[in-house]
Tab-separated table of C-alpha atoms and ligand atoms in Angstrom:
chain	number	residue	atom	x	y	z
I	1	UNK	CA	-16.575	-15.107	-15.072
I	2	UNK	CA	-14.100	-12.735	-13.465
I	3	UNK	CA	-10.845	-11.798	-15.141
I	4	UNK	CA	-7.633	-12.283	-13.183
I	5	UNK	CA	-4.366	-10.552	-14.008
I	6	UNK	CA	-1.353	-12.638	-13.047
I	7	UNK	CA	1.927	-10.717	-12.681
I	8	UNK	CA	4.682	-13.270	-12.135
I	9	UNK	CA	8.088	-13.643	-13.789
I	10	UNK	CA	8.726	-17.319	-13.042
I	11	UNK	CA	7.358	-18.831	-16.223
I	12	UNK	CA	6.641	-22.399	-15.091
I	13	UNK	CA	5.064	-21.223	-11.850
I	14	UNK	CA	2.926	-18.649	-13.682
I	15	UNK	CA	1.773	-21.285	-16.178
I	16	UNK	CA	0.756	-23.623	-13.335
I	17	UNK	CA	-1.339	-20.885	-11.733
I	18	UNK	CA	-2.823	-19.890	-15.079
I	19	UNK	CA	-3.767	-23.492	-15.912
I	20	UNK	CA	-5.506	-23.976	-12.581
I	21	UNK	CA	-7.315	-20.632	-12.690
I	22	UNK	CA	-8.539	-21.277	-16.221
I	23	UNK	CA	-9.749	-24.720	-15.180
I	24	UNK	CA	-11.915	-22.963	-12.570
I	25	UNK	CA	-13.386	-20.895	-15.375
I	26	UNK	CA	-11.566	-17.603	-14.854
I	27	UNK	CA	-10.190	-15.565	-17.731
I	28	UNK	CA	-6.476	-15.074	-17.090
I	29	UNK	CA	-4.253	-12.274	-18.382
I	30	UNK	CA	-0.549	-12.592	-17.658
I	31	UNK	CA	2.425	-10.296	-17.460
I	32	UNK	CA	6.000	-11.264	-16.669
I	33	UNK	CA	7.214	-7.947	-15.267
I	34	UNK	CA	5.784	-5.011	-13.297
I	35	UNK	CA	5.638	-2.468	-16.130
I	36	UNK	CA	3.860	-4.861	-18.488
I	37	UNK	CA	1.470	-5.737	-15.637
I	38	UNK	CA	0.655	-2.091	-14.971
I	39	UNK	CA	-0.019	-1.425	-18.650
I	40	UNK	CA	-2.248	-4.468	-18.868
I	41	UNK	CA	-4.158	-3.507	-15.699
I	42	UNK	CA	-4.872	-0.077	-17.190
I	43	UNK	CA	-5.835	-1.390	-20.615
I	44	UNK	CA	-8.049	-4.283	-19.491
I	45	UNK	CA	-9.091	-3.667	-15.860
I	46	UNK	CA	-9.254	-7.096	-14.166
I	47	UNK	CA	-11.416	-8.203	-11.206
I	48	UNK	CA	-8.357	-9.367	-9.259
I	49	UNK	CA	-4.591	-9.002	-9.565
I	50	UNK	CA	-2.282	-11.779	-8.344
I	51	UNK	CA	1.035	-10.028	-7.881
I	52	UNK	CA	4.514	-11.388	-7.228
I	53	UNK	CA	6.816	-9.088	-5.214
I	54	UNK	CA	10.191	-9.763	-6.781
I	55	UNK	CA	9.649	-8.757	-10.407
I	56	UNK	CA	11.837	-7.335	-13.163
I	57	UNK	CA	11.574	-3.620	-14.105
I	58	UNK	CA	9.050	-2.688	-11.393
I	59	UNK	CA	8.718	-4.662	-8.138
I	60	UNK	CA	5.379	-5.644	-6.627
I	61	UNK	CA	5.525	-2.986	-3.885
I	62	UNK	CA	5.996	-0.168	-6.398
I	63	UNK	CA	3.334	-1.713	-8.642
I	64	UNK	CA	0.897	-1.706	-5.736
I	65	UNK	CA	1.717	1.857	-4.739
I	66	UNK	CA	1.202	3.187	-8.270
I	67	UNK	CA	-1.946	1.202	-9.019
I	68	UNK	CA	-3.609	2.062	-5.699
I	69	UNK	CA	-3.628	5.722	-6.699
I	70	UNK	CA	-5.701	4.802	-9.727
I	71	UNK	CA	-7.790	1.783	-8.802
I	72	UNK	CA	-9.378	-0.154	-5.971
I	73	UNK	CA	-9.076	-3.537	-7.721
I	74	UNK	CA	-8.360	-6.353	-5.218
I	75	UNK	CA	-4.693	-7.363	-5.109
I	76	UNK	CA	-3.263	-10.612	-3.742
I	77	UNK	CA	0.487	-10.449	-3.194
I	78	UNK	CA	2.696	-13.513	-3.518
I	79	UNK	CA	6.134	-13.624	-2.018
I	80	UNK	CA	8.978	-15.864	-1.010
I	81	UNK	CA	9.994	-13.361	1.663
I	82	UNK	CA	8.336	-14.223	4.941
I	83	UNK	CA	9.288	-11.590	7.450
I	84	UNK	CA	6.713	-9.398	9.108
I	85	UNK	CA	8.141	-6.198	7.687
I	86	UNK	CA	7.217	-7.322	4.207
I	87	UNK	CA	3.794	-8.323	5.378
I	88	UNK	CA	3.112	-4.932	6.949
I	89	UNK	CA	4.538	-3.110	3.970
I	90	UNK	CA	2.421	-5.150	1.566
I	91	UNK	CA	-0.807	-4.553	3.430
I	92	UNK	CA	-0.039	-0.904	4.053
I	93	UNK	CA	0.268	-0.377	0.310
I	94	UNK	CA	-3.255	-1.609	-0.157
I	95	UNK	CA	-2.874	-5.299	-0.951
I	96	UNK	CA	-6.036	-7.170	0.069
I	97	UNK	CA	-4.363	-10.486	0.775
I	98	UNK	CA	-0.931	-11.930	1.065
I	99	UNK	CA	0.220	-15.468	0.356
I	100	UNK	CA	3.713	-16.736	1.183
I	101	UNK	CA	5.416	-19.176	-1.188
I	102	UNK	CA	5.301	-22.095	-1.178
I	103	UNK	CA	1.542	-22.527	-0.958
I	104	UNK	CA	-0.820	-25.265	-2.083
I	105	UNK	CA	-2.959	-24.742	-5.155
I	106	UNK	CA	-6.009	-25.566	-3.059
I	107	UNK	CA	-5.228	-22.718	-0.667
I	108	UNK	CA	-4.472	-20.341	-3.516
I	109	UNK	CA	-7.763	-21.052	-5.305
I	110	UNK	CA	-9.733	-20.785	-2.053
I	111	UNK	CA	-8.215	-17.354	-1.391
I	112	UNK	CA	-8.954	-16.218	-4.928
I	113	UNK	CA	-12.591	-17.250	-4.521
I	114	UNK	CA	-12.812	-15.511	-1.129
I	115	UNK	CA	-11.392	-12.219	-2.414
I	116	UNK	CA	-13.655	-12.193	-5.447
I	117	UNK	CA	-16.662	-12.969	-3.263
I	118	UNK	CA	-15.803	-10.096	-0.918
I	119	UNK	CA	-15.363	-7.664	-3.762
I	120	UNK	CA	-18.702	-8.713	-5.281
I	121	UNK	CA	-20.416	-7.844	-2.007
I	122	UNK	CA	-18.717	-4.471	-2.211
I	123	UNK	CA	-19.521	-3.194	-5.689
I	124	UNK	CA	-17.018	-0.358	-5.454
I	125	UNK	CA	-13.974	-1.835	-3.766
I	126	UNK	CA	-12.066	1.409	-3.692
I	127	UNK	CA	-10.718	0.695	-0.236
I	128	UNK	CA	-10.575	3.318	2.454
I	129	UNK	CA	-9.520	6.442	0.639
I	130	UNK	CA	-10.285	8.986	3.366
I	131	UNK	CA	-8.168	8.763	6.515
I	132	UNK	CA	-9.222	10.860	9.512
I	133	UNK	CA	-7.181	11.330	12.658
I	134	UNK	CA	-7.825	14.109	15.152
I	135	UNK	CA	-7.766	17.382	13.253
I	136	UNK	CA	-6.304	15.750	10.158
I	137	UNK	CA	-8.184	14.456	7.149
I	138	UNK	CA	-6.461	12.905	4.152
I	139	UNK	CA	-8.119	11.786	0.932
I	140	UNK	CA	-5.618	9.371	-0.569
I	141	UNK	CA	-7.371	8.892	-3.899
I	142	UNK	CA	-7.660	12.603	-4.636
I	143	UNK	CA	-4.325	13.307	-2.896
I	144	UNK	CA	-5.686	16.193	-0.810
I	145	UNK	CA	-5.354	16.876	2.903
I	146	UNK	CA	-6.918	19.162	5.523
I	147	UNK	CA	-5.909	20.374	8.975
I	148	UNK	CA	-8.799	21.781	11.078
I	149	UNK	CA	-10.834	21.989	7.868
I	150	UNK	CA	-8.261	24.069	5.973
I	151	UNK	CA	-6.524	22.451	3.043
I	152	UNK	CA	-2.823	21.781	3.447
I	153	UNK	CA	-0.683	21.233	0.376
I	154	UNK	CA	1.951	18.560	0.732
I	155	UNK	CA	4.607	17.811	-1.871
I	156	UNK	CA	4.382	14.246	-3.174
I	157	UNK	CA	6.897	12.603	-0.838
I	158	UNK	CA	5.504	14.301	2.258
I	159	UNK	CA	2.013	13.188	1.278
I	160	UNK	CA	3.153	9.592	0.723
I	161	UNK	CA	5.084	9.609	3.994
I	162	UNK	CA	2.077	10.919	5.929
I	163	UNK	CA	-0.322	8.347	4.473
I	164	UNK	CA	2.170	5.539	5.083
I	165	UNK	CA	2.427	6.580	8.757
I	166	UNK	CA	-1.341	7.015	9.159
I	167	UNK	CA	-2.167	3.638	7.626
I	168	UNK	CA	0.212	1.999	10.095
I	169	UNK	CA	-0.869	4.143	13.061
I	170	UNK	CA	0.300	2.853	16.410
I	171	UNK	CA	3.173	0.899	14.840
I	172	UNK	CA	6.794	2.072	15.015
I	173	UNK	CA	8.185	2.146	11.469
I	174	UNK	CA	11.913	2.139	10.870
I	175	UNK	CA	13.583	4.798	8.732
I	176	UNK	CA	14.685	2.078	6.300
I	177	UNK	CA	11.161	0.772	5.916
I	178	UNK	CA	9.830	4.293	5.335
I	179	UNK	CA	12.584	4.945	2.786
I	180	UNK	CA	11.708	1.783	0.906
I	181	UNK	CA	7.973	2.404	1.002
I	182	UNK	CA	7.987	6.090	0.102
I	183	UNK	CA	11.143	6.543	-1.965
I	184	UNK	CA	11.356	3.027	-3.428
I	185	UNK	CA	14.006	0.357	-3.538
I	186	UNK	CA	16.145	2.241	-6.058
I	187	UNK	CA	16.581	5.332	-3.880
I	188	UNK	CA	20.242	5.917	-3.124
I	189	UNK	CA	19.967	8.580	-0.393
I	190	UNK	CA	20.216	7.781	3.304
I	191	UNK	CA	17.787	7.742	6.195
I	192	UNK	CA	18.359	11.419	7.030
I	193	UNK	CA	16.056	12.073	4.078
I	194	UNK	CA	13.252	10.635	6.216
I	195	UNK	CA	14.143	12.880	9.169
I	196	UNK	CA	14.085	15.986	6.988
I	197	UNK	CA	10.691	15.132	5.544
I	198	UNK	CA	9.318	14.329	9.005
I	199	UNK	CA	10.417	17.795	10.136
I	200	UNK	CA	8.587	19.408	7.213
I	201	UNK	CA	5.488	17.303	7.902
I	202	UNK	CA	5.488	18.296	11.569
I	203	UNK	CA	5.700	21.966	10.634
I	204	UNK	CA	2.485	21.524	8.652
I	205	UNK	CA	0.427	19.237	10.887
I	206	UNK	CA	1.552	19.752	14.485
I	207	UNK	CA	0.228	22.643	16.602
I	208	UNK	CA	3.700	22.847	18.137
I	209	UNK	CA	6.294	21.146	15.900
I	210	UNK	CA	8.749	21.146	18.808
I	211	UNK	CA	6.294	19.037	20.851
I	212	UNK	CA	4.961	16.682	18.183
I	213	UNK	CA	1.849	14.699	19.038
I	214	UNK	CA	0.860	13.047	15.770
I	215	UNK	CA	4.280	11.894	14.619
I	216	UNK	CA	6.227	10.464	17.533
I	217	UNK	CA	9.945	9.756	17.377
I	218	UNK	CA	10.729	6.205	18.480
I	219	UNK	CA	14.317	6.177	19.692
I	220	UNK	CA	16.600	3.799	17.854
I	221	UNK	CA	13.862	2.840	15.382
I	222	UNK	CA	12.084	5.618	13.557
I	223	UNK	CA	8.601	7.078	13.796
I	224	UNK	CA	5.088	6.195	14.883
I	225	UNK	CA	1.793	7.908	14.062
I	226	UNK	CA	-0.562	8.477	16.994
I	227	UNK	CA	-3.994	10.069	17.209
I	228	UNK	CA	-4.040	12.708	19.981
I	229	UNK	CA	-7.427	12.162	21.634
I	230	UNK	CA	-7.888	15.780	22.691
I	231	UNK	CA	-7.536	16.998	19.103
I	232	UNK	CA	-10.652	15.145	18.066
I	233	UNK	CA	-13.247	17.703	17.197
I	234	UNK	CA	-15.533	15.459	15.175
I	235	UNK	CA	-17.093	12.049	15.488
I	236	UNK	CA	-14.282	10.696	13.319
I	237	UNK	CA	-11.748	10.578	16.058
I	238	UNK	CA	-9.517	7.625	15.483
I	239	UNK	CA	-8.194	5.653	12.575
I	240	UNK	CA	-9.539	2.163	12.556
D	1	CA	CA1	9.553	-13.299	-8.950
């Protein structure tokens, strides 16, 4: 039977989930904070991770971001925060499903079964690690990128910012959301940090950084990634 790693700091709630998962026959590993969860996931790779967002030491978003660079294991995020921003941010980081608290145990177990079934059909659930858009190609698992076939070297934050924008292509992302997703919740700088990194990104990916076509400025909000149709030289034209 599959092994499920449960990362949840509310003890009674975690025990309820564990009891019900074990009753279904799953092997359950549990961790009560993000760091412990990450260590456990590396030591005993599970078939599924059920991940709370608000966690001590390392929150669920950061957990997801770090683990996704190493593993394609399915992740189901649990949260008490219901707004759409969280939902987008969770999915953009590579979570496979998202369940808002409170939820019924029946729904939870049905989702667990569905995710495990999907990942069985896909023996290597590494997710989509290569993103292609126009003349750009980004391999997120190997952290390499190309423009017109030539490799471009991005520092870590620029790379993370670019992949965050590409994965949410067509959606305007606020500076605050980008700050949280790329720099983390603990970052103390302000949103001008995002603007500076966008400028550096444009210098590397845009044909004319003064007339950007991939990274559009959305007035009063932030930035949006678009795929310029006339820069598509291959069959892989648009992000899907
Ligand atoms: Ca929590």
